Amino acid sequence: MNHLIVMPILVPLIAGLALLLNRDGSATPRRIVGLTATALLVAVCAMLVFQSTDDTIRYYALGDWQPPFGIILVLDRLSAMMVMLTAVLAFGSLLFASAGGDEEGSNFQGLFQLQLMGINGAFLTGDLFNLFVFFEVLLIASYSLLMHGGGKARIHSGFHYVALNLAGSALFLIGVGVLYGALGTLNMADMAARVAELDGDRRVLVEAGALLLLVVFALKAAMLPLYFWLPRAYASAPAPVAALFAIMTKVGVYAIIRVFTLIFGPQAGSLAGLAQPWVWWLALATLALGGVGVLSARDLRTQAAYLIVLSVGTLLAGVGMNSTAANAALLYYLMHTTLVTGGLFLLAETISIQRGKAGARIVRGRAVHQIALLGGLFLLAAMTVAGVPPFSGAIGKALLLQSASPAQQPWLWPILLISSLAAIVALSRTGSTLFWRASSSEKNTDKHEKNPEREQADKGEKPEKGRKEAVSAGPLRIAGLLVLLGASPVLMLFAGPLTEFTHATAEQLADHEAYIQAILVRDSMGDGS
Amino acid sequence: MSLLLIVLLPLLGSLVPLMGSNERRNACATMTAVAPTIALGIALAYMGQVLDGDIPRAAVSWIPALGLELAMRLDGLSLLFVLLILGIGLLIILYTRFYLADGDDMPRFYAFLMLFMTSMLGIVMADNLLLLWVFWELTSLSSFLLIGYWYRQSEARKGARMALTVTGAGGLALLAGLLLIGQIVGSYDMQVVLDSRELIQQDPRYLPALLLVLLGAFTKSAQVPFQFWLPHAMAAPTPVSAFLHSATMVKAGVFLLARMHPALAGSEAWLYLVGLTGLVTLLYGAYFALLKHDLKGILAFSTVSHLGIITLLFGLDSRLAVVAGLFHIVNHACFKAALFMTAGIVDHECGTRDIRKLKGLWRFMPLTTTMAVLAGAAMAGVPLFNGFLSKEMMLAESLQTPLLGGLSWLIPALATVGSLLSVAYSLRLVRNVFFDGPARDLPRTPHEPPRLMLAPVMLLTVICVVVGLLPALTMTALLEAAASAALAGDSPELHLAIWHGVNPALLMSLTALLGGLLLYLQRRHVFAFQRQFRPRDARLLFEMGIQLGVRIAQRAIDSLENGSLQRYMLWLVIAVLCVAGSALTQTSGLQGPLENQPLDGLLIAGAIIAMFAGLATAIMHRRRLISLLMLSIVGLMTSLAFARFSAPDLALTQLAVEVVNMILLMLALFFLPQKTPQESGAPRILRDVLLAAGFGGIVASLNYAVLTRPLESISDFYLENSVPGGGGHNVVNVILVDFRGFDTLGEITVLCIAAIGIYKLLNRLRLFMPSSDADGRPWALDHHPAILGTVAQTILPLALLVSFFIFLRGHNAPGGGFIAGLITAAALLLLYIARGVDWTQQRAPIQFQPIAVAGVGVATLTGVGSFVFGQPFLTSAYGHFHIPLIGDIELATAILFDLGVYLTVVGSTLMMLANLGKMTTRHRPSKNKEQA
């Protein structure tokens, strides 16, 4: 019996419950539990990725009810990659949070684990209704985390976030209902098989249901014109939460890829690829909007939020291109953008702590203490998100540009390249203001005045007590930053094998016949491993 | 492999200076110089092989999917540039050691410089189009860091950003261009591309590709109209200018022209675009060089002008012109680097670079003066210096071009004018600074710089003179090798010599020299003429442009995102209407094969009541209590509908949920501000009514269409397997706790998180507590009426018993953990309401969070338990047991799972209530007391 597939859900669930049982008491044991569980999750996911590389599609039948009747979790290259990505992102964010941010409100560590459970469940499930359930888990957990630490801005933007997403959930239910009404099944592989045998009249119903789901997924992914909840929510969220949220939009992107390549693959006849034209044009608009937003940002966090919008536009444009090459390219880009934009939020927080009153606003202010470290990391982050080589951003961008068909090139190339330029212009402004434009006199007085405070802060950080904010980033924060931002050079160095992996993933996605076979055609009581 | 080292060593070398310190400057400089010296040695070792016509190549696979490999080549062209970059780079390292002031951070400078050097080497040695682009962008970035080195100065920051923006934009264009070329050729391998001239030029994509590549080259090489960034890059420390604007950065653009020459050149588009751009740039730069007062400004514009010369040469349809272009690249690099370093020395020694203040420096620094005179002569193109040779080749080649048809004579004429201007500004530079009477009012009294600082200048000047005197001996071999690379074939035979006899080119040269002298003497007329124009500061304009762009972007975003949830919802609804509408319009009719069920009076009445209540909820939204009651009617009708259509479980659940919901909603509404915002205007109401109707219509149509079609679904399986597989007769419950128990696990997790989330939210929130309702009537003083309290206490045990019963029978008859939990919760809620939070908590000091969490935990552990039996998560087991006294009983593990559900529901619901309720007591959070 291979229980490994369910572990990315069970590990954070059990850890989360253990952490939530008692919400009071010292922070250190909670941190140890949280970090250990997340480290374990990374290990589990790495094993899953390794398993997936033999190109077998495995499933795990919950309650031993075989598909299409029971709920299954499916492990293929794509789901393995997504949970792995989530685990790494979570580990970096949690390291950062464990430096003190987690104690600014109650229950952070436990909710963080449950959030991970929701995300992993959404990536692994092979059942459309179960996907809805996990969407709920991750929505409600993310809302709670968004509120962490309190404050007017968070509650305001959080309300928009939760209201829009609850409306999205209602739509999800309607969509699933319509699809079930027309297809009579919820297992995605079974749905894919049944779509092929649809008569003309039900086809329309299926189309309507599918497009409703597209709206829901687009809302989650923050595609124009449904992205409105994102910028303020991400900009006001606590940094480690915002960092983890970098994967949330990707859940939407993933759902679009999964549902619309599997259920509405080539076997679906006239319904094949029904989402892609909508996605393509709106993605281009999102991409352009992201560029405008990045330029307009007055605050580094907001800028990072728009960089997320930009990356979503880029990813969805890849989805809209609807080819194996484009899928392979976008999956590489997805890994890069998730980790690096997540890291950017952590970096914004670190910078803002050191700049005192000026915070993350892009205005002249006090110089940061660790200018070499933070400046270097900012340079790295900016280069990679703006797509300046040699880091992962440029590789992903070039892959996407390359995979556009001649008919798509005249649209994608200018928009993507000009958005990149907007990002370069905006980030060079931000960087030079944050790091270079600090007035020298202020810095000198700073040095004299701040030194005692800094020492105090350094001392204060070691016992990790209370909510005392260290002025200099301590080892945990730096470790978190390095895990996420350091991913970029790693993704660059191993771009060869990684692109090979994403290419194989895209091919596996395209071969949806194999997927259906692996899940539906079985000897009656296979153990599903 | 050692080929790769030429690039890798400087890359590693960029880390070396970081190990040095600002205090030990000699050590830092020496350490830094090690890597490039070795790299230069390796390059020289390859020299013989390359000059023989070999092209050493080395490659390491990197990203096959992208067609990007770490491939390097060292052909003649690369070699020429590698020698320039490393040679001049080493001189710059030496020079910098003396240039930087004590306060300047030396390790940082050297690190950036080495990074830049690496990227330049990468460009010139790249054997793969995309690799070339990678290094290309790196030069933009590292030059940004170098130009912004003195980052406290506003000019440095702005100049750096301007350079990055312009060259970055060019880099993106170049990427697009190279990708196009790669797609035409089907490979990014440099050799393949260079060999595919026919293929490329016959493709319809040739023109866009050419334009994009040229855009990259021209922005980098500061060709008109992209010249404006270069003069502002002079805010950099002088060694940076000397390096970037003589041998490297700006030469990357012309290098690209030479590199891609075999593949792209020769077409009409190429000739016009490249030739004319070069010509215009040549004149533009030379004219403004004459007018500038800043030493580095003069040199900057002169650089623009000389780059124009090189570009023009690559744009002339002649093989010899390409050779001349390459030759001029070398010459310009030498004399311009020397002149920049001289300017730096002058600046260093005198404290100013303003040519109007500098005078007669030869008295103080004779050696420097000599160097400046010699290098200046080379720049002016005086015979016996290297500049003369390449310039004369340029003039000779310009005579041959038929580019403009009948007007082709314009090209040599304008080229001569350009040379004339260059003589004039060189003369002005040298004479005004070093001669022209005694110096006055200098900020500092100058003297000769340290010998070692002057040494690089001397070396370069010597090269200028030696090449000028012995061109054939020194340059032929290298140039021929480079030219054969740039021309993809044998180089034309070179006859480098000082004297070619009296020919038109010589006459043009002489005209330029004499004319330049004349112009220099009469320069005040030019200044007077220029004064009639309003001066334009490119930096200001650029900054304004960027600011404007940012403001427009901000306005666009602000007008799109106005912070109104209504608007965001509107988009969501519109999206639904669009997509679902587009699908539904394709169907011929909604009615499926099934007949409508017969209507009866009860159904109609129920529907009318539900609709009425729904409408009333919306219309009465200002009177919250009434609105809420109306909402509860909708809920009640829904439960009845469930009951009517044979779904007792759902009916029970809905009923219980409705009760709990109403109480929580009332509590929440209590805290909302008494005054609601202004009522919407008529147009908005109309809009919303239409949208709501449209949305409702779509959902109703979908429902109708689904319900009138026969359903062939997997539900039959559940009906058949409920008893044999799940051990229960209530299929709904078996689905909840067994078939789809995983969904339930997820949902109770949601419930648990929601409760914890509410705690988290309220825990810090300090809400205004109203003392009266909207009409100003105070709330009743009797908070806990005695009758209600008594009733609640009486009901409690009864309700608990009922819920226990419902829970137990759940697996076989309507009921189950969820409903039972809701009933328990409702009974406890009633007690809370009747007796108040304080009273209840005193008597039952229960923490609800652990209960809710434990509930999920029990459900999870039940699932994990099946691991022991080698079964997948949540696999159920059931069996008949005989228990004494009670008798035979059927027990399923599902009941444990259901217990988890029960606990979660009770715990979560009460946690929500208790926390909302607490807000009304003295335990409410206050500003002073913050819980961790």
XYZ file of C-alpha atoms in Angstrom, chain A:
529
model
C 0.000 0.000 0.000
C 1.483 3.268 -1.076
C 0.237 5.935 1.280
C 2.739 8.500 0.150
C 0.273 10.223 -2.142
C -2.026 11.211 0.691
C 0.832 12.422 2.869
C 1.036 15.973 1.507
C -2.497 16.343 2.863
C -2.173 14.328 6.052
C 1.149 15.678 7.275
C 0.048 19.306 7.397
C -3.419 18.324 8.593
C -2.163 16.395 11.563
C 0.538 18.938 12.337
C -1.980 21.738 12.022
C -4.451 20.067 14.357
C -1.732 19.370 16.888
C -0.722 23.022 16.779
C -4.255 24.273 17.114
C -5.201 22.130 20.069
C -3.616 24.634 22.372
C -3.380 28.181 21.209
C -1.550 29.558 24.225
C 1.890 28.826 25.554
C 5.386 29.332 24.344
C 6.136 29.940 20.699
C 9.258 27.853 20.357
C 7.709 24.368 20.486
C 5.098 25.492 17.985
C 7.788 26.727 15.657
C 9.673 23.495 15.979
C 6.569 21.471 15.164
C 5.649 23.728 12.256
C 9.101 23.751 10.724
C 9.593 20.026 11.229
C 6.271 19.248 9.589
C 7.086 21.493 6.668
C 10.523 19.995 6.286
C 8.920 16.575 6.317
C 6.488 17.799 3.692
C 9.387 18.873 1.498
C 10.872 15.409 1.821
C 7.578 13.683 1.065
C 6.991 15.867 -1.967
C 10.506 15.264 -3.228
C 9.799 11.531 -3.082
C 6.552 12.069 -4.942
C 8.333 14.017 -7.653
C 10.820 11.197 -7.911
C 7.991 8.659 -8.209
C 6.265 10.680 -10.865
C 9.268 10.702 -13.144
C 8.664 7.118 -14.275
C 5.668 8.468 -16.198
C 3.188 6.183 -14.477
C 0.038 7.924 -13.386
C -0.742 6.713 -9.892
C -3.864 7.197 -7.940
C -4.920 6.743 -4.365
C -8.498 5.663 -3.746
C -9.729 7.161 -0.495
C -11.832 4.803 1.559
C -10.819 2.145 -0.955
C -13.705 3.182 -3.197
C -12.463 2.754 -6.704
C -12.905 5.435 -9.326
C -15.163 6.732 -10.645
C -17.223 6.180 -7.486
C -14.903 7.247 -4.734
C -12.667 10.227 -4.385
C -9.168 9.725 -5.669
C -5.928 11.565 -5.410
C -3.868 11.487 -8.559
C -0.135 11.681 -8.750
C 1.218 12.669 -12.089
C 4.150 14.861 -12.938
C 2.103 18.015 -12.750
C 0.567 17.405 -9.350
C 3.898 16.220 -7.976
C 5.588 19.351 -9.228
C 2.930 21.602 -7.754
C 3.022 20.072 -4.283
C 6.800 20.181 -4.306
C 6.693 23.823 -5.214
C 4.190 24.505 -2.458
C 6.351 22.726 0.077
C 9.472 24.697 -0.786
C 7.613 27.979 -0.813
C 6.015 27.136 2.501
C 9.316 26.212 4.052
C 10.884 29.527 3.096
C 7.882 31.516 4.263
C 7.644 29.652 7.522
C 11.320 30.153 8.307
C 10.756 33.841 7.845
C 7.563 33.862 9.880
C 9.199 31.965 12.707
C 11.473 34.916 13.342
C 8.626 36.604 15.191
C 5.855 37.427 12.776
C 3.950 34.308 13.736
C 3.300 35.601 17.224
C 1.599 38.803 16.164
C -1.746 37.077 16.349
C -3.149 33.759 17.449
C -2.946 30.351 15.821
C -0.630 31.304 12.975
C 1.413 28.129 12.861
C -1.610 25.843 12.890
C -3.542 27.779 10.284
C -0.451 27.864 8.116
C -0.358 24.064 8.107
C -4.053 23.789 7.290
C -3.531 26.231 4.468
C -0.893 23.900 3.109
C -3.268 20.986 3.425
C -5.834 22.871 1.360
C -3.365 23.807 -1.341
C -1.889 20.329 -1.590
C -5.338 18.793 -1.689
C -6.343 21.027 -4.559
C -3.271 19.942 -6.495
C -3.651 16.253 -5.830
C -7.334 15.582 -6.109
C -8.762 13.877 -9.130
C -12.332 14.705 -8.284
C -14.031 17.920 -9.246
C -16.192 18.236 -6.160
C -13.292 17.437 -3.928
C -11.453 20.236 -5.679
C -14.262 22.509 -4.531
C -13.803 21.306 -0.973
C -10.115 22.037 -1.042
C -10.764 25.411 -2.603
C -12.884 26.108 0.457
C -10.205 24.915 2.828
C -7.577 27.070 1.258
C -9.892 30.040 0.955
C -10.975 30.057 4.574
C -7.471 29.364 5.822
C -6.035 32.078 3.641
C -8.625 34.512 4.883
C -7.708 33.772 8.468
C -4.032 34.158 7.704
C -4.665 37.379 5.848
C -6.132 38.792 9.047
C -3.066 37.779 11.019
C -1.816 40.688 13.046
C -4.929 42.739 12.424
C -5.134 46.319 11.208
C -7.569 48.326 9.175
C -5.982 47.797 5.767
C -5.903 44.047 6.223
C -9.487 43.809 7.334
C -10.666 46.051 4.532
C -8.866 44.271 1.732
C -9.508 40.946 3.418
C -13.209 41.554 3.237
C -13.028 42.156 -0.500
C -10.961 39.052 -0.834
C -13.306 36.808 1.046
C -16.495 38.287 -0.387
C -15.371 37.879 -3.976
C -14.039 34.425 -3.360
C -17.189 33.275 -1.611
C -19.155 34.466 -4.608
C -16.689 32.428 -6.632
C -17.370 29.386 -4.467
C -21.084 29.710 -5.092
C -20.376 29.803 -8.797
C -18.150 26.779 -8.445
C -21.050 24.856 -6.929
C -23.399 25.905 -9.712
C -20.803 24.925 -12.284
C -20.137 21.548 -10.697
C -23.869 21.002 -10.387
C -24.459 21.667 -14.043
C -21.584 19.414 -15.044
C -22.790 16.627 -12.796
C -26.280 17.083 -14.156
C -25.022 16.646 -17.682
C -22.278 14.080 -17.168
C -23.418 12.209 -14.082
C -19.974 11.909 -12.583
C -17.435 13.916 -10.644
C -14.237 12.038 -11.250
C -12.282 14.123 -13.712
C -10.987 11.198 -15.708
C -14.491 9.800 -15.928
C -15.799 13.212 -16.958
C -13.191 13.337 -19.684
C -14.310 9.943 -20.926
C -17.971 10.886 -20.841
C -17.524 14.227 -22.559
C -16.411 12.315 -25.615
C -19.777 10.546 -25.865
C -22.029 13.537 -25.336
C -25.011 14.230 -27.539
C -25.468 17.691 -28.990
C -27.939 19.061 -26.529
C -26.021 18.255 -23.385
C -22.893 19.554 -24.969
C -24.209 23.068 -24.481
C -24.920 22.420 -20.845
C -21.455 21.057 -20.346
C -20.035 24.076 -22.069
C -21.964 26.425 -19.807
C -20.852 24.532 -16.714
C -17.265 24.456 -17.857
C -17.221 28.154 -18.571
C -18.650 28.891 -15.154
C -15.747 26.949 -13.720
C -13.441 28.984 -15.899
C -14.783 32.152 -14.285
C -14.123 30.682 -10.848
C -10.615 29.593 -11.714
C -9.914 32.910 -13.388
C -11.041 34.663 -10.244
C -8.657 32.533 -8.221
C -5.874 33.077 -10.696
C -6.555 36.838 -10.743
C -7.136 37.199 -14.434
C -8.470 40.483 -15.740
C -11.256 41.579 -15.046
C -11.426 39.419 -11.935
C -8.114 40.331 -10.331
C -9.396 43.180 -8.193
C -9.156 41.363 -4.903
C -5.459 40.733 -5.315
C -3.345 43.905 -5.182
C -4.576 45.305 -1.899
C -4.953 41.959 -0.201
C -1.419 40.897 -1.047
C 0.025 44.295 -0.300
C -1.506 44.386 3.141
C -1.042 40.731 4.094
C 1.679 39.812 6.588
C 4.847 39.123 4.607
C 5.124 35.346 5.080
C 1.453 34.995 4.255
C 1.788 37.112 1.139
C 4.761 34.963 0.205
C 2.753 31.784 0.608
C -0.072 33.390 -1.354
C 2.233 33.447 -4.343
C 1.045 29.892 -4.884
C -2.650 30.759 -4.516
C -3.047 32.355 -7.904
C -1.201 29.367 -9.283
C -3.904 27.121 -7.867
C -6.272 28.895 -10.237
C -3.857 28.531 -13.111
C -3.368 24.871 -12.251
C -7.106 24.257 -12.136
C -7.534 25.814 -15.564
C -4.754 23.649 -16.950
C -6.020 20.483 -15.297
C -9.687 20.833 -16.155
C -9.326 22.247 -19.597
C -6.568 20.004 -20.854
C -7.961 16.833 -19.305
C -11.748 17.051 -19.482
C -11.809 19.242 -22.536
C -8.874 17.752 -24.330
C -8.949 16.735 -27.967
C -11.349 13.865 -27.243
C -14.054 16.387 -26.379
C -14.752 17.107 -30.038
C -16.307 20.508 -30.486
C -15.737 21.259 -26.829
C -11.990 20.713 -27.075
C -10.037 23.725 -25.918
C -13.155 25.746 -25.247
C -11.497 27.884 -22.597
C -8.291 28.714 -24.362
C -9.532 31.543 -26.619
C -11.061 33.363 -23.655
C -7.939 32.773 -21.627
C -5.582 33.886 -24.372
C -7.048 37.334 -24.917
C -7.792 38.059 -21.303
C -4.326 36.856 -20.331
C -2.759 39.333 -22.709
C -4.862 42.073 -21.160
C -3.838 40.913 -17.691
C -0.219 40.977 -18.752
C -0.525 44.542 -19.983
C -2.375 45.572 -16.872
C 0.312 43.989 -14.717
C 2.905 46.129 -16.473
C 0.880 49.281 -15.875
C 0.312 48.296 -12.269
C 3.985 47.666 -11.623
C 4.770 51.131 -12.940
C 2.055 52.727 -10.899
C 2.950 51.198 -7.553
C 3.843 53.602 -4.771
C 4.939 50.878 -2.440
C 7.212 47.900 -2.847
C 4.585 45.483 -1.573
C 2.009 46.766 -4.007
C 4.612 46.488 -6.704
C 5.206 42.879 -5.781
C 1.461 42.307 -5.888
C 1.294 43.654 -9.421
C 4.280 41.546 -10.333
C 2.068 38.633 -9.361
C -0.626 39.933 -11.696
C 2.015 40.241 -14.387
C 3.162 36.701 -13.824
C -0.402 35.426 -13.915
C -0.893 37.140 -17.246
C 2.268 35.529 -18.521
C 1.267 32.078 -17.286
C -2.239 32.291 -18.645
C -0.977 33.505 -21.973
C 0.968 30.263 -21.997
C -2.236 28.375 -21.211
C -4.004 30.238 -23.972
C -1.365 29.214 -26.464
C -2.546 25.685 -25.918
C 0.424 23.693 -27.087
C 2.781 21.228 -25.521
C 5.710 23.572 -25.936
C 3.808 26.425 -24.329
C 2.728 24.251 -21.432
C 6.280 23.098 -20.860
C 7.453 26.697 -20.917
C 4.788 27.981 -18.603
C 5.424 25.263 -16.053
C 9.055 26.281 -15.814
C 7.993 29.894 -15.526
C 5.512 28.919 -12.858
C 8.175 27.403 -10.623
C 10.299 30.474 -10.991
C 7.649 33.079 -10.491
C 6.050 31.418 -7.482
C 9.239 31.223 -5.490
C 10.702 34.536 -6.499
C 7.617 36.689 -6.083
C 7.102 34.989 -2.739
C 10.651 35.928 -1.814
C 10.044 39.469 -2.954
C 7.314 39.899 -0.365
C 9.658 38.703 2.347
C 12.309 41.057 1.096
C 9.890 43.989 1.054
C 9.091 43.290 4.666
C 12.742 43.077 5.669
C 13.537 46.317 3.894
C 10.557 48.064 5.330
C 11.505 47.146 8.899
C 14.923 48.672 8.418
C 13.666 51.858 6.838
C 11.650 52.929 9.809
C 8.842 55.289 9.036
C 9.307 55.230 5.297
C 8.563 51.514 5.327
C 8.179 49.922 1.935
C 6.958 53.122 0.332
C 9.028 54.131 -2.651
C 10.188 57.428 -1.256
C 13.427 58.788 0.059
C 14.028 57.460 3.516
C 16.454 56.154 6.043
C 19.148 53.876 4.682
C 18.796 50.180 5.383
C 21.355 48.661 7.730
C 22.248 45.573 5.793
C 22.625 47.375 2.511
C 24.954 44.852 0.899
C 22.807 41.854 1.750
C 19.419 43.393 1.058
C 20.619 45.372 -1.937
C 22.156 42.257 -3.399
C 19.018 40.242 -2.814
C 16.876 42.990 -4.244
C 19.052 43.117 -7.325
C 18.720 39.379 -7.720
C 14.974 39.471 -7.198
C 14.448 42.424 -9.489
C 16.560 40.919 -12.253
C 14.783 37.656 -12.123
C 11.220 38.962 -11.924
C 11.863 41.500 -14.643
C 13.306 38.740 -16.783
C 16.851 40.005 -17.009
C 19.248 37.150 -17.716
C 20.842 34.999 -16.673
C 18.390 34.116 -13.913
C 15.304 31.979 -14.128
C 12.916 34.752 -15.134
C 14.679 35.366 -18.386
C 14.807 31.673 -19.160
C 11.104 31.256 -18.540
C 10.285 34.298 -20.583
C 12.436 33.204 -23.482
C 10.871 29.752 -23.396
C 7.398 31.257 -23.558
C 8.283 33.649 -26.333
C 9.790 30.800 -28.241
C 6.771 28.582 -27.890
C 4.350 31.087 -29.386
C 3.128 30.061 -32.801
C 3.688 32.483 -35.684
C 0.085 33.659 -35.379
C 0.465 34.294 -31.662
C 3.844 35.988 -31.841
C 2.653 39.420 -32.986
C 0.449 39.607 -29.893
C 2.490 37.939 -27.241
C 5.933 39.272 -28.049
C 5.310 42.988 -27.903
C 3.040 42.790 -24.887
C 5.306 40.521 -22.908
C 8.453 42.408 -23.820
C 6.976 45.824 -23.126
C 5.641 44.602 -19.798
C 9.143 43.378 -19.014
C 10.461 46.793 -19.878
C 7.901 48.368 -17.580
C 9.110 46.058 -14.849
C 12.742 46.994 -15.515
C 11.957 50.701 -15.428
C 9.804 50.401 -12.338
C 12.158 48.171 -10.399
C 15.213 50.234 -11.240
C 13.360 53.251 -9.895
C 12.357 51.384 -6.799
C 15.805 49.978 -6.172
C 17.573 53.265 -6.682
C 15.125 55.050 -4.403
C 15.171 52.457 -1.662
C 18.867 51.767 -1.572
C 20.591 54.693 -3.209
C 18.502 57.714 -2.417
C 18.871 57.547 1.316
C 20.188 60.900 2.405
C 23.753 60.657 3.614
C 23.321 62.977 6.571
C 20.452 60.916 7.856
C 22.486 57.807 7.522
C 25.321 59.231 9.552
C 23.126 60.325 12.393
C 21.412 57.008 12.104
C 24.623 55.190 12.671
C 25.251 56.973 15.905
C 21.772 56.889 17.219
C 20.724 53.499 16.108
C 23.689 51.540 17.239
C 22.569 50.980 20.800
C 19.076 50.169 19.649
C 20.459 47.794 17.123
C 22.504 45.982 19.689
C 19.495 45.713 21.852
C 17.505 44.360 19.007
C 20.178 41.829 18.248
C 20.152 40.711 21.806
C 16.393 40.690 21.828
C 16.241 38.411 18.885
C 18.163 35.536 20.367
C 15.652 34.579 23.033
C 12.934 35.131 20.403
C 10.682 36.687 22.931
C 7.525 38.653 22.397
C 6.858 40.873 19.451
C 10.018 42.903 19.683
C 11.027 43.578 16.118
C 14.645 43.129 15.377
C 15.985 45.920 13.236
C 18.506 43.735 11.493
C 17.225 40.629 9.832
C 18.177 37.660 11.948
C 19.284 34.241 10.752
C 15.760 32.844 10.358
C 14.624 35.728 8.187
C 17.747 35.546 6.088
C 17.316 31.809 5.719
C 13.739 32.311 4.537
C 14.860 34.911 2.038
C 17.633 32.703 0.770
C 15.377 29.694 0.302
C 12.975 31.635 -1.878
C 15.205 34.079 -3.701
C 18.068 31.631 -3.916
C 15.728 29.428 -5.898
C 16.303 31.622 -8.902
C 19.988 30.821 -9.413
C 19.230 27.186 -8.671
C 16.482 27.129 -11.260
C 18.949 28.719 -13.640
C 21.748 26.244 -13.047
C 19.458 23.249 -13.336
C 17.372 24.713 -16.102
C 18.377 21.843 -18.370
C 16.939 18.969 -16.312
C 14.070 21.125 -15.097
C 12.913 22.041 -18.566
C 13.244 18.393 -19.461
C 10.914 17.623 -16.568
C 8.385 20.268 -17.536
C 8.499 19.117 -21.107
C 7.724 15.573 -20.053
C 4.974 16.988 -17.845
C 3.442 18.847 -20.741
C 3.567 15.710 -22.837
C 1.921 13.738 -20.088
C -0.799 16.386 -19.945
C -1.325 16.181 -23.660
C -1.640 12.409 -23.505
C -4.929 12.514 -21.662
C -5.871 9.104 -23.053
C -3.186 7.600 -20.854
C -4.585 9.465 -17.884
C -8.086 8.122 -18.427
C -6.728 4.623 -18.972
C -4.634 4.741 -15.834
C -7.610 5.644 -13.703
C -10.617 4.011 -15.239
C -9.376 0.836 -16.860
C -8.168 -1.413 -14.076
C -8.647 -4.844 -12.716
C -11.576 -4.550 -10.394
C -9.799 -4.295 -7.051
C -6.439 -2.774 -7.774
C -4.940 -1.155 -4.747
C -4.385 1.977 -6.669
C -0.700 2.248 -6.144
